Amino acid sequence: MTPLKQKTSQTMKPATAAKKLGIYLAAAPTDFQEGVVSREELNALQAEPPQWLQELRRNGPHPRPVIAAKLGISISGLARGGVTEALTTEQIEAIKAENPLWLQHERANQVDVRKEAARIKAKHEKEAAEKAAKESRDR
């Protein structure tokens, strides 16, 4: 019989944990940036976020995926609009209020992309239904 191996905790780099938490790593506390995060620690941070995490999520600075989501555009759209740095919630709200031409354009692009994705999904669903109906007739 083989001896039972002790279960080790899965760990991740701080950058991975920050991505999963939706925060900008450079704005996190130093001990978070320099350590490793176990799966259990990540789950605890998600379940009961400490004050620093709540503050980062509320006010930023935010990473690009969060900025893009708050503006309703893609990450590529951010780059095309010249936004390459992390932004605070206040800065994001200022961009929304200003509603520059590039943001209007990127939001319109996003609407078109979503429409096309929905059209393709519907097409695939129709094709799958037709295939299933044909297979059931052929039996």
GROMACS .gro file of N, CA and C in nm:
model
  417
    1MET      N    1   0.083  -0.118   0.000
    1MET     CA    2   0.000   0.000   0.000
    1MET      C    3   0.088   0.125   0.000
    2THR      N    4   0.049   0.224  -0.076
    2THR     CA    5   0.128   0.347  -0.082
    2THR      C    6   0.085   0.439   0.031
    3PRO      N    7   0.180   0.511   0.088
    3PRO     CA    8   0.144   0.605   0.195
    3PRO      C    9   0.061   0.720   0.140
    4LEU      N   10  -0.026   0.772   0.223
    4LEU     CA   11  -0.109   0.885   0.182
    4LEU      C   12  -0.023   1.011   0.173
    5LYS      N   13  -0.038   1.081   0.064
    5LYS     CA   14   0.036   1.206   0.048
    5LYS      C   15  -0.042   1.317   0.116
    6GLN      N   16   0.033   1.404   0.179
    6GLN     CA   17  -0.029   1.518   0.243
    6GLN      C   18  -0.075   1.616   0.135
    7LYS      N   19  -0.198   1.661   0.145
    7LYS     CA   20  -0.253   1.752   0.045
    7LYS      C   21  -0.189   1.890   0.063
    8THR      N   22  -0.134   1.941  -0.047
    8THR     CA   23  -0.073   2.073  -0.043
    8THR      C   24  -0.172   2.175  -0.095
    9SER      N   25  -0.160   2.294  -0.044
    9SER     CA   26  -0.250   2.402  -0.084
    9SER      C   27  -0.204   2.460  -0.217
   10GLN      N   28  -0.298   2.481  -0.306
   10GLN     CA   29  -0.267   2.543  -0.434
   10GLN      C   30  -0.238   2.691  -0.410
   11THR      N   31  -0.130   2.740  -0.469
   11THR     CA   32  -0.095   2.881  -0.453
   11THR      C   33  -0.085   2.947  -0.590
   12MET      N   34  -0.089   3.079  -0.588
   12MET     CA   35  -0.080   3.154  -0.712
   12MET      C   36   0.004   3.279  -0.689
   13LYS      N   37   0.053   3.332  -0.798
   13LYS     CA   38   0.128   3.456  -0.791
   13LYS      C   39   0.033   3.570  -0.757
   14PRO      N   40   0.084   3.676  -0.699
   14PRO     CA   41  -0.001   3.791  -0.667
   14PRO      C   42  -0.072   3.849  -0.789
   15ALA      N   43  -0.006   3.848  -0.905
   15ALA     CA   44  -0.069   3.902  -1.026
   15ALA      C   45  -0.193   3.822  -1.063
   16THR      N   46  -0.186   3.691  -1.049
   16THR     CA   47  -0.300   3.605  -1.079
   16THR      C   48  -0.413   3.631  -0.980
   17ALA      N   49  -0.379   3.640  -0.853
   17ALA     CA   50  -0.479   3.666  -0.750
   17ALA      C   51  -0.545   3.803  -0.773
   18ALA      N   52  -0.465   3.903  -0.807
   18ALA     CA   53  -0.519   4.037  -0.833
   18ALA      C   54  -0.615   4.034  -0.950
   19LYS      N   55  -0.580   3.959  -1.053
   19LYS     CA   56  -0.667   3.947  -1.170
   19LYS      C   57  -0.800   3.882  -1.131
   20LYS      N   58  -0.793   3.778  -1.051
   20LYS     CA   59  -0.914   3.709  -1.006
   20LYS      C   60  -1.000   3.799  -0.916
   21LEU      N   61  -0.935   3.886  -0.841
   21LEU     CA   62  -1.007   3.978  -0.752
   21LEU      C   63  -1.054   4.104  -0.825
   22GLY      N   64  -1.005   4.125  -0.947
   22GLY     CA   65  -1.044   4.243  -1.025
   22GLY      C   66  -0.983   4.371  -0.973
   23ILE      N   67  -0.857   4.362  -0.925
   23ILE     CA   68  -0.791   4.481  -0.872
   23ILE      C   69  -0.660   4.506  -0.947
   24TYR      N   70  -0.612   4.628  -0.937
   24TYR     CA   71  -0.484   4.668  -0.995
   24TYR      C   72  -0.375   4.633  -0.894
   25LEU      N   73  -0.287   4.541  -0.933
   25LEU     CA   74  -0.186   4.488  -0.841
   25LEU      C   75  -0.098   4.597  -0.779
   26ALA      N   76  -0.056   4.695  -0.857
   26ALA     CA   77   0.034   4.799  -0.806
   26ALA      C   78  -0.030   4.882  -0.695
   27ALA      N   79  -0.163   4.880  -0.685
   27ALA     CA   80  -0.231   4.957  -0.581
   27ALA      C   81  -0.258   4.874  -0.456
   28ALA      N   82  -0.232   4.744  -0.463
   28ALA     CA   83  -0.254   4.655  -0.349
   28ALA      C   84  -0.144   4.675  -0.244
   29PRO      N   85  -0.171   4.635  -0.120
   29PRO     CA   86  -0.067   4.646  -0.016
   29PRO      C   87   0.059   4.566  -0.053
   30THR      N   88   0.172   4.612  -0.004
   30THR     CA   89   0.300   4.550  -0.034
   30THR      C   90   0.304   4.403   0.001
   31ASP      N   91   0.250   4.365   0.118
   31ASP     CA   92   0.255   4.224   0.156
   31ASP      C   93   0.175   4.136   0.059
   32PHE      N   94   0.070   4.190   0.000
   32PHE     CA   95  -0.006   4.116  -0.102
   32PHE      C   96   0.076   4.105  -0.230
   33GLN      N   97   0.141   4.214  -0.270
   33GLN     CA   98   0.220   4.217  -0.393
   33GLN      C   99   0.340   4.125  -0.388
   34GLU      N  100   0.398   4.108  -0.272
   34GLU     CA  101   0.525   4.034  -0.261
   34GLU      C  102   0.508   3.890  -0.216
   35GLY      N  103   0.390   3.852  -0.171
   35GLY     CA  104   0.371   3.716  -0.122
   35GLY      C  105   0.311   3.626  -0.228
   36VAL      N  106   0.275   3.506  -0.183
   36VAL     CA  107   0.196   3.416  -0.267
   36VAL      C  108   0.061   3.403  -0.201
   37VAL      N  109  -0.040   3.372  -0.280
   37VAL     CA  110  -0.176   3.365  -0.230
   37VAL      C  111  -0.226   3.223  -0.249
   38SER      N  112  -0.272   3.162  -0.141
   38SER     CA  113  -0.327   3.028  -0.152
   38SER      C  114  -0.471   3.036  -0.198
   39ARG      N  115  -0.523   2.925  -0.245
   39ARG     CA  116  -0.662   2.919  -0.289
   39ARG      C  117  -0.754   2.954  -0.172
   40GLU      N  118  -0.721   2.907  -0.053
   40GLU     CA  119  -0.802   2.935   0.065
   40GLU      C  120  -0.802   3.085   0.098
   41GLU      N  121  -0.684   3.148   0.087
   41GLU     CA  122  -0.674   3.292   0.112
   41GLU      C  123  -0.755   3.371   0.009
   42LEU      N  124  -0.748   3.329  -0.118
   42LEU     CA  125  -0.826   3.397  -0.222
   42LEU      C  126  -0.975   3.385  -0.194
   43ASN      N  127  -1.019   3.265  -0.158
   43ASN     CA  128  -1.161   3.244  -0.126
   43ASN      C  129  -1.203   3.332  -0.009
   44ALA      N  130  -1.116   3.343   0.092
   44ALA     CA  131  -1.147   3.426   0.208
   44ALA      C  132  -1.155   3.574   0.168
   45LEU      N  133  -1.064   3.618   0.081
   45LEU     CA  134  -1.066   3.757   0.035
   45LEU      C  135  -1.193   3.786  -0.045
   46GLN      N  136  -1.239   3.688  -0.122
   46GLN     CA  137  -1.361   3.707  -0.201
   46GLN      C  138  -1.485   3.705  -0.112
   47ALA      N  139  -1.485   3.616  -0.013
   47ALA     CA  140  -1.603   3.601   0.074
   47ALA      C  141  -1.617   3.720   0.169
   48GLU      N  142  -1.507   3.760   0.231
   48GLU     CA  143  -1.509   3.872   0.326
   48GLU      C  144  -1.392   3.965   0.294
   49PRO      N  145  -1.410   4.053   0.196
   49PRO     CA  146  -1.299   4.141   0.156
   49PRO      C  147  -1.258   4.235   0.269
   50PRO      N  148  -1.127   4.246   0.294
   50PRO     CA  149  -1.080   4.342   0.395
   50PRO      C  150  -1.102   4.485   0.345
   51GLN      N  151  -1.082   4.579   0.433
   51GLN     CA  152  -1.106   4.721   0.401
   51GLN      C  153  -1.028   4.767   0.279
   52TRP      N  154  -0.900   4.729   0.269
   52TRP     CA  155  -0.818   4.774   0.156
   52TRP      C  156  -0.874   4.724   0.024
   53LEU      N  157  -0.926   4.601   0.022
   53LEU     CA  158  -0.982   4.545  -0.100
   53LEU      C  159  -1.114   4.613  -0.136
   54GLN      N  160  -1.196   4.638  -0.037
   54GLN     CA  161  -1.322   4.709  -0.062
   54GLN      C  162  -1.294   4.848  -0.119
   55GLU      N  163  -1.195   4.914  -0.062
   55GLU     CA  164  -1.158   5.049  -0.107
   55GLU      C  165  -1.106   5.048  -0.251
   56LEU      N  166  -1.021   4.950  -0.283
   56LEU     CA  167  -0.969   4.940  -0.420
   56LEU      C  168  -1.082   4.912  -0.520
   57ARG      N  169  -1.172   4.824  -0.484
   57ARG     CA  170  -1.283   4.792  -0.574
   57ARG      C  171  -1.377   4.911  -0.592
   58ARG      N  172  -1.393   4.989  -0.488
   58ARG     CA  173  -1.485   5.103  -0.493
   58ARG      C  174  -1.423   5.222  -0.567
   59ASN      N  175  -1.299   5.258  -0.533
   59ASN     CA  176  -1.239   5.382  -0.584
   59ASN      C  177  -1.123   5.364  -0.681
   60GLY      N  178  -1.068   5.244  -0.689
   60GLY     CA  179  -0.956   5.220  -0.779
   60GLY      C  180  -0.824   5.262  -0.718
   61PRO      N  181  -0.722   5.269  -0.797
   61PRO     CA  182  -0.720   5.258  -0.942
   61PRO      C  183  -0.761   5.117  -0.988
   62HIS      N  184  -0.826   5.113  -1.106
   62HIS     CA  185  -0.880   4.989  -1.159
   62HIS      C  186  -0.794   4.939  -1.275
   63PRO      N  187  -0.787   4.806  -1.293
   63PRO     CA  188  -0.716   4.750  -1.409
   63PRO      C  189  -0.799   4.770  -1.536
   64ARG      N  190  -0.736   4.753  -1.650
   64ARG     CA  191  -0.801   4.777  -1.778
   64ARG      C  192  -0.932   4.699  -1.799
   65PRO      N  193  -0.939   4.570  -1.763
   65PRO     CA  194  -1.067   4.501  -1.783
   65PRO      C  195  -1.183   4.565  -1.707
   66VAL      N  196  -1.156   4.614  -1.588
   66VAL     CA  197  -1.260   4.679  -1.507
   66VAL      C  198  -1.297   4.814  -1.569
   67ILE      N  199  -1.197   4.888  -1.614
   67ILE     CA  200  -1.222   5.018  -1.678
   67ILE      C  201  -1.309   4.998  -1.803
   68ALA      N  202  -1.271   4.900  -1.884
   68ALA     CA  203  -1.347   4.873  -2.007
   68ALA      C  204  -1.491   4.837  -1.974
   69ALA      N  205  -1.512   4.753  -1.874
   69ALA     CA  206  -1.648   4.714  -1.835
   69ALA      C  207  -1.727   4.833  -1.786
   70LYS      N  208  -1.665   4.918  -1.705
   70LYS     CA  209  -1.735   5.036  -1.653
   70LYS      C  210  -1.772   5.134  -1.764
   71LEU      N  211  -1.691   5.139  -1.870
   71LEU     CA  212  -1.719   5.228  -1.983
   71LEU      C  213  -1.807   5.162  -2.089
   72GLY      N  214  -1.825   5.031  -2.079
   72GLY     CA  215  -1.908   4.959  -2.176
   72GLY      C  216  -1.840   4.938  -2.310
   73ILE      N  217  -1.708   4.920  -2.306
   73ILE     CA  218  -1.632   4.899  -2.429
   73ILE      C  219  -1.534   4.784  -2.409
   74SER      N  220  -1.460   4.749  -2.514
   74SER     CA  221  -1.361   4.643  -2.506
   74SER      C  222  -1.227   4.698  -2.455
   75ILE      N  223  -1.140   4.607  -2.415
   75ILE     CA  224  -1.005   4.647  -2.373
   75ILE      C  225  -0.930   4.707  -2.492
   76SER      N  226  -0.951   4.650  -2.611
   76SER     CA  227  -0.889   4.706  -2.732
   76SER      C  228  -0.939   4.848  -2.757
   77GLY      N  229  -1.067   4.869  -2.729
   77GLY     CA  230  -1.125   5.003  -2.744
   77GLY      C  231  -1.059   5.103  -2.652
   78LEU      N  232  -1.021   5.059  -2.533
   78LEU     CA  233  -0.948   5.147  -2.441
   78LEU      C  234  -0.817   5.191  -2.504
   79ALA      N  235  -0.745   5.094  -2.560
   79ALA     CA  236  -0.616   5.125  -2.621
   79ALA      C  237  -0.634   5.220  -2.739
   80ARG      N  238  -0.737   5.193  -2.821
   80ARG     CA  239  -0.760   5.283  -2.935
   80ARG      C  240  -0.796   5.423  -2.887
   81GLY      N  241  -0.859   5.433  -2.770
   81GLY     CA  242  -0.895   5.563  -2.714
   81GLY      C  243  -0.781   5.630  -2.640
   82GLY      N  244  -0.667   5.562  -2.632
   82GLY     CA  245  -0.549   5.620  -2.567
   82GLY      C  246  -0.543   5.597  -2.417
   83VAL      N  247  -0.630   5.512  -2.363
   83VAL     CA  248  -0.628   5.484  -2.220
   83VAL      C  249  -0.538   5.362  -2.198
   84THR      N  250  -0.421   5.386  -2.140
   84THR     CA  251  -0.325   5.277  -2.119
   84THR      C  252  -0.291   5.258  -1.973
   85GLU      N  253  -0.326   5.354  -1.889
   85GLU     CA  254  -0.294   5.348  -1.746
   85GLU      C  255  -0.417   5.310  -1.665
   86ALA      N  256  -0.394   5.268  -1.543
   86ALA     CA  257  -0.504   5.241  -1.451
   86ALA      C  258  -0.573   5.374  -1.418
   87LEU      N  259  -0.705   5.367  -1.402
   87LEU     CA  260  -0.782   5.487  -1.370
   87LEU      C  261  -0.861   5.467  -1.242
   88THR      N  262  -0.886   5.577  -1.173
   88THR     CA  263  -0.971   5.572  -1.055
   88THR      C  264  -1.117   5.578  -1.099
   89THR      N  265  -1.207   5.548  -1.007
   89THR     CA  266  -1.350   5.557  -1.036
   89THR      C  267  -1.386   5.700  -1.075
   90GLU      N  268  -1.326   5.796  -1.008
   90GLU     CA  269  -1.352   5.937  -1.038
   90GLU      C  270  -1.311   5.971  -1.182
   91GLN      N  271  -1.196   5.922  -1.224
   91GLN     CA  272  -1.149   5.948  -1.361
   91GLN      C  273  -1.241   5.881  -1.464
   92ILE      N  274  -1.287   5.760  -1.432
   92ILE     CA  275  -1.378   5.690  -1.522
   92ILE      C  276  -1.509   5.766  -1.535
   93GLU      N  277  -1.560   5.814  -1.422
   93GLU     CA  278  -1.685   5.891  -1.424
   93GLU      C  279  -1.668   6.021  -1.503
   94ALA      N  280  -1.549   6.082  -1.496
   94ALA     CA  281  -1.523   6.204  -1.572
   94ALA      C  282  -1.524   6.175  -1.723
   95ILE      N  283  -1.467   6.062  -1.763
   95ILE     CA  284  -1.469   6.024  -1.905
   95ILE      C  285  -1.614   6.000  -1.949
   96LYS      N  286  -1.691   5.931  -1.866
   96LYS     CA  287  -1.832   5.908  -1.899
   96LYS      C  288  -1.907   6.040  -1.915
   97ALA      N  289  -1.883   6.132  -1.823
   97ALA     CA  290  -1.952   6.261  -1.827
   97ALA      C  291  -1.912   6.341  -1.951
   98GLU      N  292  -1.785   6.336  -1.986
   98GLU     CA  293  -1.736   6.407  -2.103
   98GLU      C  294  -1.787   6.342  -2.232
   99ASN      N  295  -1.801   6.209  -2.229
   99ASN     CA  296  -1.848   6.129  -2.343
   99ASN      C  297  -1.777   6.169  -2.472
  100PRO      N  298  -1.643   6.151  -2.476
  100PRO     CA  299  -1.569   6.192  -2.595
  100PRO      C  300  -1.609   6.109  -2.718
  101LEU      N  301  -1.574   6.158  -2.833
  101LEU     CA  302  -1.609   6.094  -2.959
  101LEU      C  303  -1.557   5.950  -2.966
  102TRP      N  304  -1.432   5.927  -2.920
  102TRP     CA  305  -1.377   5.792  -2.926
  102TRP      C  306  -1.459   5.695  -2.842
  103LEU      N  307  -1.513   5.741  -2.727
  103LEU     CA  308  -1.595   5.655  -2.642
  103LEU      C  309  -1.729   5.624  -2.710
  104GLN      N  310  -1.788   5.722  -2.772
  104GLN     CA  311  -1.912   5.700  -2.847
  104GLN      C  312  -1.891   5.597  -2.957
  105HIS      N  313  -1.779   5.612  -3.028
  105HIS     CA  314  -1.746   5.520  -3.137
  105HIS      C  315  -1.726   5.378  -3.084
  106GLU      N  316  -1.650   5.366  -2.975
  106GLU     CA  317  -1.622   5.233  -2.919
  106GLU      C  318  -1.748   5.167  -2.863
  107ARG      N  319  -1.837   5.244  -2.804
  107ARG     CA  320  -1.963   5.189  -2.755
  107ARG      C  321  -2.048   5.139  -2.872
  108ALA      N  322  -2.048   5.213  -2.981
  108ALA     CA  323  -2.122   5.169  -3.101
  108ALA      C  324  -2.060   5.040  -3.156
  109ASN      N  325  -1.927   5.032  -3.158
  109ASN     CA  326  -1.859   4.909  -3.200
  109ASN      C  327  -1.901   4.792  -3.113
  110GLN      N  328  -1.907   4.815  -2.983
  110GLN     CA  329  -1.942   4.709  -2.888
  110GLN      C  330  -2.084   4.659  -2.913
  111VAL      N  331  -2.175   4.750  -2.943
  111VAL     CA  332  -2.313   4.711  -2.975
  111VAL      C  333  -2.315   4.623  -3.099
  112ASP      N  334  -2.239   4.663  -3.202
  112ASP     CA  335  -2.232   4.584  -3.325
  112ASP      C  336  -2.174   4.446  -3.299
  113VAL      N  337  -2.069   4.439  -3.218
  113VAL     CA  338  -2.006   4.311  -3.186
  113VAL      C  339  -2.105   4.219  -3.115
  114ARG      N  340  -2.179   4.274  -3.020
  114ARG     CA  341  -2.277   4.194  -2.946
  114ARG      C  342  -2.389   4.145  -3.037
  115LYS      N  343  -2.435   4.231  -3.128
  115LYS     CA  344  -2.539   4.191  -3.224
  115LYS      C  345  -2.489   4.076  -3.311
  116GLU      N  346  -2.366   4.089  -3.359
  116GLU     CA  347  -2.309   3.984  -3.445
  116GLU      C  348  -2.293   3.854  -3.367
  117ALA      N  349  -2.248   3.861  -3.244
  117ALA     CA  350  -2.233   3.741  -3.162
  117ALA      C  351  -2.369   3.674  -3.140
  118ALA      N  352  -2.473   3.753  -3.117
  118ALA     CA  353  -2.608   3.698  -3.098
  118ALA      C  354  -2.658   3.634  -3.227
  119ARG      N  355  -2.629   3.697  -3.341
  119ARG     CA  356  -2.670   3.642  -3.469
  119ARG      C  357  -2.603   3.508  -3.495
  120ILE      N  358  -2.474   3.500  -3.468
  120ILE     CA  359  -2.400   3.376  -3.489
  120ILE      C  360  -2.449   3.267  -3.395
  121LYS      N  361  -2.475   3.302  -3.270
  121LYS     CA  362  -2.525   3.205  -3.174
  121LYS      C  363  -2.660   3.150  -3.220
  122ALA      N  364  -2.748   3.238  -3.262
  122ALA     CA  365  -2.880   3.195  -3.310
  122ALA      C  366  -2.866   3.104  -3.431
  123LYS      N  367  -2.774   3.137  -3.522
  123LYS     CA  368  -2.750   3.057  -3.641
  123LYS      C  369  -2.704   2.917  -3.602
  124HIS      N  370  -2.609   2.908  -3.509
  124HIS     CA  371  -2.558   2.778  -3.464
  124HIS      C  372  -2.666   2.696  -3.394
  125GLU      N  373  -2.749   2.763  -3.315
  125GLU     CA  374  -2.857   2.692  -3.247
  125GLU      C  375  -2.957   2.638  -3.347
  126LYS      N  376  -2.988   2.717  -3.451
  126LYS     CA  377  -3.082   2.673  -3.554
  126LYS      C  378  -3.023   2.553  -3.629
  127GLU      N  379  -2.895   2.561  -3.664
  127GLU     CA  380  -2.829   2.451  -3.735
  127GLU      C  381  -2.827   2.325  -3.649
  128ALA      N  382  -2.802   2.339  -3.520
  128ALA     CA  383  -2.799   2.223  -3.431
  128ALA      C  384  -2.938   2.161  -3.419
  129ALA      N  385  -3.041   2.245  -3.411
  129ALA     CA  386  -3.178   2.195  -3.402
  129ALA      C  387  -3.216   2.122  -3.530
  130GLU      N  388  -3.177   2.178  -3.645
  130GLU     CA  389  -3.207   2.113  -3.772
  130GLU      C  390  -3.135   1.980  -3.784
  131LYS      N  391  -3.011   1.974  -3.739
  131LYS     CA  392  -2.933   1.850  -3.743
  131LYS      C  393  -2.996   1.745  -3.652
  132ALA      N  394  -3.037   1.785  -3.532
  132ALA     CA  395  -3.101   1.692  -3.439
  132ALA      C  396  -3.232   1.640  -3.496
  133ALA      N  397  -3.309   1.727  -3.560
  133ALA     CA  398  -3.437   1.686  -3.619
  133ALA      C  399  -3.413   1.589  -3.733
  134LYS      N  400  -3.311   1.615  -3.814
  134LYS     CA  401  -3.278   1.526  -3.925
  134LYS      C  402  -3.235   1.389  -3.874
  135GLU      N  403  -3.150   1.389  -3.770
  135GLU     CA  404  -3.102   1.261  -3.713
  135GLU      C  405  -3.217   1.182  -3.653
  136SER      N  406  -3.313   1.248  -3.591
  136SER     CA  407  -3.427   1.175  -3.531
  136SER      C  408  -3.519   1.120  -3.641
  137ARG      N  409  -3.528   1.190  -3.756
  137ARG     CA  410  -3.609   1.140  -3.868
  137ARG      C  411  -3.543   1.021  -3.934
  138ASP      N  412  -3.409   1.022  -3.938
  138ASP     CA  413  -3.335   0.915  -4.005
  138ASP      C  414  -3.331   0.785  -3.926
  139ARG      N  415  -3.371   0.786  -3.803
  139ARG     CA  416  -3.366   0.664  -3.721
  139ARG      C  417  -3.475   0.572  -3.751
   0.00000   0.00000   0.00000
